[in-house]
Amino acid sequence: MNPQPGGAQNEVDVATEQEWVEDRLRFALGDRDLDPGSDGPPDGTAAVGPLAGEFVRLATVLADATTVHGVLERVVHAGRNVVPGADLVSVTMRAPGGFHTPVQTDELASRLDEVQYRFDEGPCVEATRTAGLGLSFCADLGAGEEYPRFGPAAARLGVRSVLAVGLFPHGGDAPRMGALNFYSHEVGGLDEVDRDIALVLAAHAATALAATTVCATAELEAAQLRQALSTRDVIGQAKGILMERRKISADEAFEALRAASQALNIKLTQVAQTLVERRTEL
């Protein structure tokens, strides 16, 4: 009998799913061999499974991210790949005015986050306030036991279990600056292995975000230094012009610039820049 159309693809899908199941079990058992009688690969190293492969790829793409938003986008999409129980993934960030969701894999994740922000209740909010790992979890939102307002509202939107892991700071106590959120349509859809993998992913994210923030801060400081040097230079030029024309001291020239700034209600730097640029006219 000839194989049915698509049969080969189905076999590939089954094999891939089986690999994920075995790899998840290997992760849960601490990377012990699934077959006690196996001698392992000839070279004595463990075979790299799909989960390890995803984290290797994630490390590569995170290294290429140059902005915080870029890191977060890569993390949420990796989260849906490496946490098999997750149907939706989002990131919560704390801001001076409250919480917001900068990136998500699906619009429904943003709606679920917004419900938690509105009620000030739910894992993504709680994870930012929980010390240690910042782990918050609910296996049956519809029951409404952990979250009496958010839980039933989430169940009505078709989501039954949720897991959130705190982001920032790397270690230390709450409050944290954000959370990595995972949603499942199934009751108990996120198990202990999913939680362990989510914690590893959150650690990758926190490290990448910290590195990106450091780079951004360094760039900002460099830009501020350049601006400061430029400002000092133009003020120095303006003082020199006044000193030469009015035969006054450096301090007197600076006081003249400051007085003009106050009289015209514009920044001293602008006064200096105007004097330098239009010195032949003034």
PDB file of C-alpha atoms in Angstrom, residues 92-100 117 177:
ATOM      1  CA  THR A  92       5.615  42.908  32.070  1.00  0.00           C
ATOM      2  CA  MET A  93       7.682  46.021  32.800  1.00  0.00           C
ATOM      3  CA  ARG A  94       7.270  48.339  35.758  1.00  0.00           C
ATOM      4  CA  ALA A  95       7.153  52.061  34.947  1.00  0.00           C
ATOM      5  CA  PRO A  96       6.675  55.159  37.135  1.00  0.00           C
ATOM      6  CA  GLY A  97       2.995  55.259  36.193  1.00  0.00           C
ATOM      7  CA  GLY A  98       2.336  51.545  36.661  1.00  0.00           C
ATOM      8  CA  PHE A  99       2.876  48.430  34.553  1.00  0.00           C
ATOM      9  CA  HIS A 100       2.875  47.905  30.789  1.00  0.00           C
ATOM     10  CA  TYR A 117      -2.699  45.645  35.977  1.00  0.00           C
ATOM     11  CA  MET A 177      11.398  45.876  37.257  1.00  0.00           C
TER      12      MET A 177
END
